[in-house]
Each structure stands twice: as C-alpha cells, then as structure tokens.
Coordinates of C-alpha atoms in Angstrom, one line a residue:
M10 CA -29.5 0.6 74.9
T11 CA -31.1 4.0 75.1
M12 CA -28.9 5.3 72.3
V13 CA -29.8 2.3 70.1
L14 CA -33.6 2.9 70.6
R15 CA -33.2 6.6 69.9
R16 CA -31.4 5.9 66.6
L17 CA -34.1 3.4 65.6
F18 CA -37.0 5.8 66.2
T19 CA -35.3 9.1 65.0
D20 CA -33.1 7.9 62.2
G21 CA -30.1 9.2 64.1
K22 CA -31.4 12.8 63.8
R23 CA -31.5 14.9 66.9
K24 CA -34.7 16.5 67.8
P25 CA -34.5 20.3 67.8
E26 CA -34.8 21.7 71.2
A27 CA -37.4 24.3 72.0
S28 CA -36.1 27.9 72.1
D29 CA -37.5 31.2 73.1
D30 CA -37.6 32.6 69.6
A31 CA -39.6 29.8 67.9
G32 CA -42.6 31.3 65.9
F33 CA -43.5 34.8 65.0
T34 CA -44.3 37.8 67.1
L35 CA -47.6 39.7 66.8
L36 CA -45.7 42.7 65.2
E37 CA -44.2 40.5 62.5
L38 CA -47.6 39.0 61.7
L39 CA -49.2 42.5 61.5
V40 CA -46.4 43.7 59.1
V41 CA -47.0 40.8 56.8
L42 CA -50.8 41.4 56.8
V43 CA -50.3 45.1 56.0
I44 CA -48.0 44.2 53.1
V45 CA -50.5 41.6 51.8
G46 CA -53.3 44.1 52.1
L47 CA -51.3 46.8 50.2
I48 CA -50.5 44.3 47.4
S49 CA -54.1 43.1 47.0
G50 CA -55.3 46.8 47.0
L51 CA -53.0 47.5 44.1
V52 CA -53.5 44.3 42.1
G53 CA -57.2 43.7 42.8
P54 CA -58.6 46.6 40.7
Q55 CA -56.4 45.6 37.8
V56 CA -57.6 42.1 37.9
M57 CA -61.2 43.2 38.0
K58 CA -60.7 45.5 35.0
L59 CA -59.3 42.6 33.0
L60 CA -62.2 40.4 34.0
G61 CA -64.7 43.1 32.8
K62 CA -62.8 43.4 29.5
A63 CA -62.9 39.6 29.1
K64 CA -66.7 39.6 29.4
S65 CA -66.9 42.2 26.8
D66 CA -64.7 40.2 24.5
V67 CA -66.8 37.1 25.1
A68 CA -69.9 39.1 24.1
K69 CA -68.2 40.3 20.9
I70 CA -67.3 36.7 20.0
Q71 CA -70.7 35.4 20.7
M72 CA -72.3 38.2 18.6
D73 CA -69.9 37.3 15.7
N74 CA -71.1 33.7 15.9
I75 CA -74.8 34.8 15.9
A76 CA -74.1 37.3 13.1
S77 CA -72.6 34.4 11.0
S78 CA -75.7 32.3 11.7
L79 CA -78.0 35.2 10.6
N80 CA -76.0 35.6 7.4
L81 CA -76.4 31.9 6.7
F82 CA -80.1 32.1 7.4
S83 CA -80.3 35.0 5.0
L84 CA -78.5 33.1 2.2
D85 CA -80.9 30.2 2.6
V86 CA -84.2 32.0 3.1
G87 CA -83.5 35.2 1.2
R88 CA -84.1 37.5 4.2
Y89 CA -83.2 38.1 7.8
P90 CA -85.5 37.0 10.6
T91 CA -88.2 39.5 11.5
N92 CA -88.5 41.0 15.0
N93 CA -91.4 38.7 15.7
E94 CA -89.4 35.6 14.7
G95 CA -86.4 36.8 16.6
L96 CA -83.2 34.7 17.0
S97 CA -85.1 31.5 18.0
I98 CA -85.7 30.9 14.2
L99 CA -82.0 30.1 14.0
I100 CA -82.6 26.9 16.0
K101 CA -86.2 25.8 15.4
K102 CA -87.5 25.2 11.9
P103 CA -90.7 27.1 11.2
A104 CA -93.4 25.3 9.2
D105 CA -93.8 28.0 6.6
L106 CA -90.1 28.2 5.4
P107 CA -89.3 25.1 3.3
Q108 CA -85.9 26.6 2.3
W109 CA -84.8 26.7 6.0
S110 CA -81.8 24.4 6.3
G111 CA -80.7 24.9 9.9
P112 CA -80.2 24.8 12.7
Y113 CA -77.8 27.7 12.2
L114 CA -76.4 27.6 15.8
N115 CA -74.8 24.6 17.4
D116 CA -76.5 25.1 20.7
E117 CA -80.0 24.0 21.5
M118 CA -80.8 27.5 22.7
I119 CA -79.7 31.1 21.9
P120 CA -76.8 32.0 24.1
S121 CA -77.2 34.8 26.7
D122 CA -74.7 37.6 27.0
P123 CA -71.9 37.2 29.6
W124 CA -74.2 39.0 32.1
N125 CA -77.0 36.4 31.6
R126 CA -79.3 38.7 29.7
P127 CA -80.7 37.9 26.2
Y128 CA -79.1 39.6 23.2
I129 CA -81.4 42.3 21.6
Y130 CA -82.2 41.6 18.0
L131 CA -83.7 44.4 15.8
Q132 CA -84.6 44.1 12.2
P133 CA -84.1 46.4 10.4
G134 CA -81.0 47.8 12.1
A135 CA -79.8 51.3 12.5
N136 CA -78.3 53.3 9.6
G137 CA -79.7 51.2 6.9
K138 CA -78.2 47.9 8.2
P139 CA -80.3 44.8 7.7
Y140 CA -80.3 44.0 11.4
Q141 CA -78.7 44.9 14.7
L142 CA -77.5 42.7 17.6
K143 CA -77.0 44.4 20.9
S144 CA -75.9 43.7 24.5
L145 CA -76.4 46.4 27.1
G146 CA -73.2 45.6 28.9
S147 CA -72.7 44.9 32.6
D148 CA -75.2 47.5 33.9
G149 CA -78.1 46.4 31.7
A150 CA -79.0 50.0 30.7
I151 CA -78.6 51.8 27.5
G152 CA -75.4 53.7 27.1
G153 CA -72.5 53.6 29.6
Q154 CA -68.8 53.5 29.5
A155 CA -66.1 50.9 30.0
E156 CA -67.7 47.7 31.3
D157 CA -71.1 49.3 31.2
A158 CA -70.9 50.3 27.5
D159 CA -73.3 48.8 25.0
I160 CA -71.9 46.3 22.5
S161 CA -73.5 46.3 19.1
K162 CA -73.1 44.4 15.8
P163 CA -72.9 45.5 13.0

C-alpha cells in the first residue's frame, strides 16, 4: 500500500536524498563574484562609451531634421529665422508672414538635445553660413572632447 501511494504522489520518481555536498561553499561564491566583478569592470566602460556616442549620434540626426526644416522655411519665406524669432517660428505661424506654410517640424515643440538642453540657434552663423545650430555636448560647456565635444551644424 505504501508503495502505491508513493507512486501516486511522486510519479514513481525517487526523491533525491540530502547529501553533505549540496549547495555551494563560501569560497566558490566569492570566486564567482570576483569573476563577475572583473567582467563588469572590463565591459562596463565600453558600454558607457557606446552610450555616449549614441547620444551624440541622436543629436546629429535631430540637428539634420531641424536644418531641413530651416531650409524649408527659407524657401517659403525667403530668409532664415532671426535670432529673436528663434526655432519656435518653425512651429507657430507668426502674424506678419503670410508666406509661412508650416509647421515645419512634426512635433508640437522644438526638441531638446539628448542631454535635455535646448539647441542653440545663431543667425547669421560662423564663416559666412546663413545660420548655425549647436549643442554643447554632455558637459553643457563650450568646447570639450569625446562626449563633451560641441556638435554644430553646418
């Protein structure tokens, strides 16, 4: 009878018996933690470098989109927005520009750079360019290198 009940409740499989070497020792756990720490120490900085580069790439793509909108505005109106008008003129129609046929950006507001700061718009731009779009990079200061470098268009 006992054998029949055991088969009903265990599907005929025997329960493994407890042994002295079940589980891990403290030394084995420490070795695994050291290995995981070494791997994350080597891989972590590489991942962070790629993340910083990705944000710079996003800023360049957003700036290309804004630059295209500025060029469309210039084709319609015959000039680029002034510093006083800024980039907001790409979204809201001013009363004194009947040839404005925007909005020139799909969003309801001007996008911020990947570091949540507004893009800098200057008109006229440097070196005889009609305008300049700029992001100050991750540090938010002029200049810098790598992730901190300024991104400018054109």
